[in-house]
Short mmCIF file of C-alpha atoms in Angstrom, two decimals:
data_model
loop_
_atom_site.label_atom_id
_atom_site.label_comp_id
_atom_site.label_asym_id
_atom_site.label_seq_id
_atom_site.Cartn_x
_atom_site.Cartn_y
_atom_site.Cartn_z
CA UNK A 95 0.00 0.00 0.00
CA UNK A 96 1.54 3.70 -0.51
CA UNK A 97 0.57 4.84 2.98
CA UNK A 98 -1.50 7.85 3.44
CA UNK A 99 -1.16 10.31 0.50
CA UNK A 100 -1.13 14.26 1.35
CA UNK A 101 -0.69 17.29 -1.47
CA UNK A 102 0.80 19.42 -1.83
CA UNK A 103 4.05 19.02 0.47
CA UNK A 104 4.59 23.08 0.37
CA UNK A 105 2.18 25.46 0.13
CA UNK A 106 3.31 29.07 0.28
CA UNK A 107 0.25 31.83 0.24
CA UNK A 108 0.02 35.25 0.77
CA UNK A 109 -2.40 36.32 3.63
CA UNK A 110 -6.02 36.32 2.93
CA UNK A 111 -6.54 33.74 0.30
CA UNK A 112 -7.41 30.38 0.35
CA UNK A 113 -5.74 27.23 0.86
CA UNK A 114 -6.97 24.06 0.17
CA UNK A 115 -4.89 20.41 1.44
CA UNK A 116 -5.69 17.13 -0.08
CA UNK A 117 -5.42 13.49 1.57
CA UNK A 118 -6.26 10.20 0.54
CA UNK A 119 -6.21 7.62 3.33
CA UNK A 120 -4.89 3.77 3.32
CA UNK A 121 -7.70 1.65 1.41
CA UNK A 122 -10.04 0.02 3.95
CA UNK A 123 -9.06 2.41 6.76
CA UNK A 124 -12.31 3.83 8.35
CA UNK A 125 -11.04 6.71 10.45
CA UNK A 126 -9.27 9.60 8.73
CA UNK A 127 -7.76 12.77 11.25
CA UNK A 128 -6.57 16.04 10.58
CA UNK A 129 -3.78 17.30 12.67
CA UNK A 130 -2.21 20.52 12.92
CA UNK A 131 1.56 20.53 14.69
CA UNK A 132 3.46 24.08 15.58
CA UNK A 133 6.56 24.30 18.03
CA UNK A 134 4.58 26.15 20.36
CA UNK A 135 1.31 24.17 20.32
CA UNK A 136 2.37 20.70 19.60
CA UNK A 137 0.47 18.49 17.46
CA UNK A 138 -3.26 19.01 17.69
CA UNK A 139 -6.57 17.25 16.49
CA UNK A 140 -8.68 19.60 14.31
CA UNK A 141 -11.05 16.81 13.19
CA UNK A 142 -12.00 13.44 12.30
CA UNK A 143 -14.30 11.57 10.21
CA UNK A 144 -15.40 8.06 10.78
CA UNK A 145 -16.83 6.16 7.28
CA UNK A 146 -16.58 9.78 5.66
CA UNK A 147 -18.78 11.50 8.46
CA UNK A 148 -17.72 14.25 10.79
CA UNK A 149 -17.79 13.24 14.36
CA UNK A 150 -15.94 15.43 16.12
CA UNK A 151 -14.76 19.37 15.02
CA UNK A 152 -14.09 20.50 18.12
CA UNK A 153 -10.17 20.86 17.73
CA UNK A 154 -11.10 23.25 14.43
CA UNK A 155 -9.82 26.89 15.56
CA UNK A 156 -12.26 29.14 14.29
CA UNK A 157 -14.95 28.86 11.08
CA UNK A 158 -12.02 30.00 8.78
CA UNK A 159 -11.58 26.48 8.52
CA UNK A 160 -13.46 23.51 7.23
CA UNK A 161 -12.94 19.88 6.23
CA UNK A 162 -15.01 17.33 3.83
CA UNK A 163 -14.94 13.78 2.93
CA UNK A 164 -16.85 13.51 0.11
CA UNK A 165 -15.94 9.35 -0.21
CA UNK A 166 -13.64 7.19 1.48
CA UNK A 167 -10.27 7.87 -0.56
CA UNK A 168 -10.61 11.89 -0.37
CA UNK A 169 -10.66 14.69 2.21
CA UNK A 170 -9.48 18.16 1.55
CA UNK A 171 -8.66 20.77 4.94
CA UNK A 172 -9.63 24.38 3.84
CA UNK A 173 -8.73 27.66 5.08
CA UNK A 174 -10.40 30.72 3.90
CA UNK A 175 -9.13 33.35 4.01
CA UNK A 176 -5.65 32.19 5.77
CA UNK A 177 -3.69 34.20 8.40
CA UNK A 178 0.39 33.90 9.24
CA UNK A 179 -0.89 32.96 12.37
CA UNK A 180 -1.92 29.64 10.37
CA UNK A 181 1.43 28.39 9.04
CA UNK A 182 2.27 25.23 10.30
CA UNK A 183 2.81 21.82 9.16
CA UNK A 184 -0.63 19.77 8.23
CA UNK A 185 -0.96 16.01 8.84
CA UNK A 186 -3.75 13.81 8.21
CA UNK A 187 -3.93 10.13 9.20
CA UNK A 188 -5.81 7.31 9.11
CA UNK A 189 -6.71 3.91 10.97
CA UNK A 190 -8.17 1.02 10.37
CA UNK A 191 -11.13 1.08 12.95
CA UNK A 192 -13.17 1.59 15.85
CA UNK A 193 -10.96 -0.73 17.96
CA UNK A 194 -7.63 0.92 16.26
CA UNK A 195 -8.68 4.34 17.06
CA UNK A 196 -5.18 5.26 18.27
CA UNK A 197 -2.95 3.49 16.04
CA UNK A 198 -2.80 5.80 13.42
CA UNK A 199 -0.64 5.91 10.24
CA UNK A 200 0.70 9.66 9.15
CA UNK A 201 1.11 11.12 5.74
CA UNK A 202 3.69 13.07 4.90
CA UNK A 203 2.25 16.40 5.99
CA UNK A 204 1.79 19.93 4.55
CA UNK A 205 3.90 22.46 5.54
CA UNK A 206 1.68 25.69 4.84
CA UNK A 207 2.93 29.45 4.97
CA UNK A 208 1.04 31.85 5.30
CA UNK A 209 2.73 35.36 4.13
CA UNK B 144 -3.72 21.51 32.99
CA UNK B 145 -2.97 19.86 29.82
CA UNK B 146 -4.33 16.39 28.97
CA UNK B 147 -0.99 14.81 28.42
CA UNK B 148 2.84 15.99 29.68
CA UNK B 149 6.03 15.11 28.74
CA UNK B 150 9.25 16.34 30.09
CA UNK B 151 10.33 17.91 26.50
CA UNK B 152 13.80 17.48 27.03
CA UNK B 153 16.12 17.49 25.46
CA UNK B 154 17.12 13.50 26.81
CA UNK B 155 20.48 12.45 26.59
CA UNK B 156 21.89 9.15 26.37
CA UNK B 157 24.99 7.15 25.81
CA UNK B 158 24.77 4.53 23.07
CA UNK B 159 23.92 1.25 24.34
CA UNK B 160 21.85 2.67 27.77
CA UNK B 161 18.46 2.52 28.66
CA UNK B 162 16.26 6.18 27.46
CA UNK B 163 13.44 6.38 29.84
CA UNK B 164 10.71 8.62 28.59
CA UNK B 165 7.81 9.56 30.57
CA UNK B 166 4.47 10.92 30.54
CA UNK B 167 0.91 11.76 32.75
CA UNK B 168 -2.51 11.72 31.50
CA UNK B 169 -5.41 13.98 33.40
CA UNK B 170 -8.67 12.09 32.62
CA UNK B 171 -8.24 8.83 35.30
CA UNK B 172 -10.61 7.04 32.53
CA UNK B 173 -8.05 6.81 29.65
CA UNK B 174 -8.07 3.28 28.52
CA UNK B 175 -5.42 3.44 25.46
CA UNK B 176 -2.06 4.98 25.15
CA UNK B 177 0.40 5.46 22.46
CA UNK B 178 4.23 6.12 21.94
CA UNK B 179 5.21 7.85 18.53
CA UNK B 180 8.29 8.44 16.47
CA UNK B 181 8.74 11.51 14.76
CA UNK B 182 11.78 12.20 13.43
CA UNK B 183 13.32 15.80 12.27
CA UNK B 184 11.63 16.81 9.18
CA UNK B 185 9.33 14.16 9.08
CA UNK B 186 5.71 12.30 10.41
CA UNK B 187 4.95 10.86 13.43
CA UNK B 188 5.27 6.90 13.23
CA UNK B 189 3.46 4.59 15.93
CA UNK B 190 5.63 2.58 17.54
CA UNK B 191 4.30 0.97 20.87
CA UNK B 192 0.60 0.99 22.28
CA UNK B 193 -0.64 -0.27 25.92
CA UNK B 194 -3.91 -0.88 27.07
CA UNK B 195 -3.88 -3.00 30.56
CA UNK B 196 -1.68 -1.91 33.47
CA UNK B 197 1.98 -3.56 33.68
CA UNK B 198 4.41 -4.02 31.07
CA UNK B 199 4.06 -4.86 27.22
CA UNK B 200 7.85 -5.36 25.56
CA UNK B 201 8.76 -5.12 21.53
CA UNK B 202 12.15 -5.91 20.76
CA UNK B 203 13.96 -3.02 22.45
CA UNK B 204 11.14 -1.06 23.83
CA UNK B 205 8.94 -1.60 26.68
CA UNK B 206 6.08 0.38 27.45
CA UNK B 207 4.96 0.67 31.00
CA UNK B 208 1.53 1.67 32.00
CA UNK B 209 0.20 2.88 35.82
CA UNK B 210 -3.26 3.77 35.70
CA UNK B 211 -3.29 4.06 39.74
CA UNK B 212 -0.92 6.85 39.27
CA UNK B 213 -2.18 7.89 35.45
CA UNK B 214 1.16 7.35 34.39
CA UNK B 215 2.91 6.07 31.29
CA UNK B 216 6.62 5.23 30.46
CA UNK B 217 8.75 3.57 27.36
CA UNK B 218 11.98 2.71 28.11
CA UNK B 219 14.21 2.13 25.01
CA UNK B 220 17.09 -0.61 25.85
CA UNK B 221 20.57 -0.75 24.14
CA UNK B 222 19.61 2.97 22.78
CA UNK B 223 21.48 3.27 19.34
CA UNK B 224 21.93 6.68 17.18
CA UNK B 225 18.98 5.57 15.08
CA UNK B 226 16.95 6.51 18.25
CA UNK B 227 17.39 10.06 18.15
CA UNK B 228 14.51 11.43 17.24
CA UNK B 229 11.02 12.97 19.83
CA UNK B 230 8.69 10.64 20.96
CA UNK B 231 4.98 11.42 21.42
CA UNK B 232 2.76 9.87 24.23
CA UNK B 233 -0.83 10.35 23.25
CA UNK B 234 -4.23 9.30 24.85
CA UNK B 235 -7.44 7.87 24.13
CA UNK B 236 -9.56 9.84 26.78
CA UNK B 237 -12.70 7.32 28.37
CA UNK B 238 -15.11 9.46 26.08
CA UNK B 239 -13.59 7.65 23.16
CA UNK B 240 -14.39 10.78 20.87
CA UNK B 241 -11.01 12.84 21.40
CA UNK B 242 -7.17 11.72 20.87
CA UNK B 243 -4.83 13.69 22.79
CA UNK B 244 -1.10 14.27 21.92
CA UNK B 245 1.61 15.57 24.31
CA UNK B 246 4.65 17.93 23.43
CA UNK B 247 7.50 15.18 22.84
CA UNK B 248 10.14 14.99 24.26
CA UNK B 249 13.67 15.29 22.15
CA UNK B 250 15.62 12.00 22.64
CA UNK B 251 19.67 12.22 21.50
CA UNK B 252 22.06 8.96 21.66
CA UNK B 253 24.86 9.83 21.59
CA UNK B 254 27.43 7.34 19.66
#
């Protein structure tokens, strides 16, 4: 399997537009996460979705941001309109089910700047 | 207070000791707890998980998990240069709905 699939790698944008991130899970996983990881925040949970439906948004900062899953091999992470104070590098992740909630495989990230 | 510490380091070792990493939980209810990789540069990588109090060993790692004093460890034996990198300790809160990660902490061997 290629692992969990995440584009672009860089994404350099100048304050105030929009940024869109792409990520295609493992095949068969049914969990797929969105992380967020800074130096001074750590890495953080923004949302997940469970057989493509959102169950918990509760780690999204503000409505700037939103996430879909419109099937089981796509999500996309949008920001709109972005802020420097948004550059950071973007994970998403998957696993394989409700009793592998934790053991989660990474893509490669995003790292997203935000001029 | 934060759902999961860490002592962020930096650790240092000698090549061929034992690392001990540690870490504390808040909610008493966790019932699953994870140790990740991540090295410079690159994605966090799973490498132990506990579930029951005690011990659970792979290889050169152990995991140790106290829930009587919400409190889990890894210890990495025979630490080699490969090692260096920050490990993760994250949570599975009782809710079940929320995954918690803490800061790392920066592990160096040194050869």
């Amino acid at each position: 399997d290629a692992g969990v699939i995440q584009s672009p790698r860089h994404e350099v944008t100048e304050m105030g537009q929009e940024v869109t991130l792409r990520c295609k899970p493992i095949s068969g996983h049914d969990y797929l996460f969105w992380y967020r990881q800074t130096m001074m925040r750590g890495l953080e949970l923004l949302i997940y979705f469970n057989n493509n439906v959102p169950i918990d948004d509760s780690g999204m900062p503000e409505d700037r941001f939103s996430a879909k899953m419109p099937n089981a091999s796509f999500s996309t992470l949008k920001i709109q309109p972005s802020e420097p104070r948004d550059s950071a590098v973007y994970f998403c992740a998957s696993s394989p089910g409700t009793r592998f909630f934790g053991e989660q495989f990474f893509g490669p990230g995003t790292r997203l700047t935000v001029l | 207070q934060k759902e999961v510490e860490q002592n962020s380091g930096p650790l240092s070792v000698p090549e061929g000791a034992i690392a001990s990493l540690n870490c504390t939980y808040s909610d008493r209810g966790s019932q699953s707890f994870f140790w990740y990789r991540q090295y410079s540069g690159k994605s966090p990588e799973l490498i132990m998980f506990i579930y029951s109090n005690g011990d659970k060993e792979d290889g050169r790692f152990t995991a140790q998990l106290n829930k009587a004093s919400q409190y889990v460890s890894l210890l990495i034996r025979d630490s080699q240069p490969s090692d260096s990198a920050t490990y993760l300790c994250a949570v599975n809160p009782n809710t079940g709905n929320q995954f918690y990660f803490g800061t790392g902490t920066s592990l160096t061997v040194i050869p």
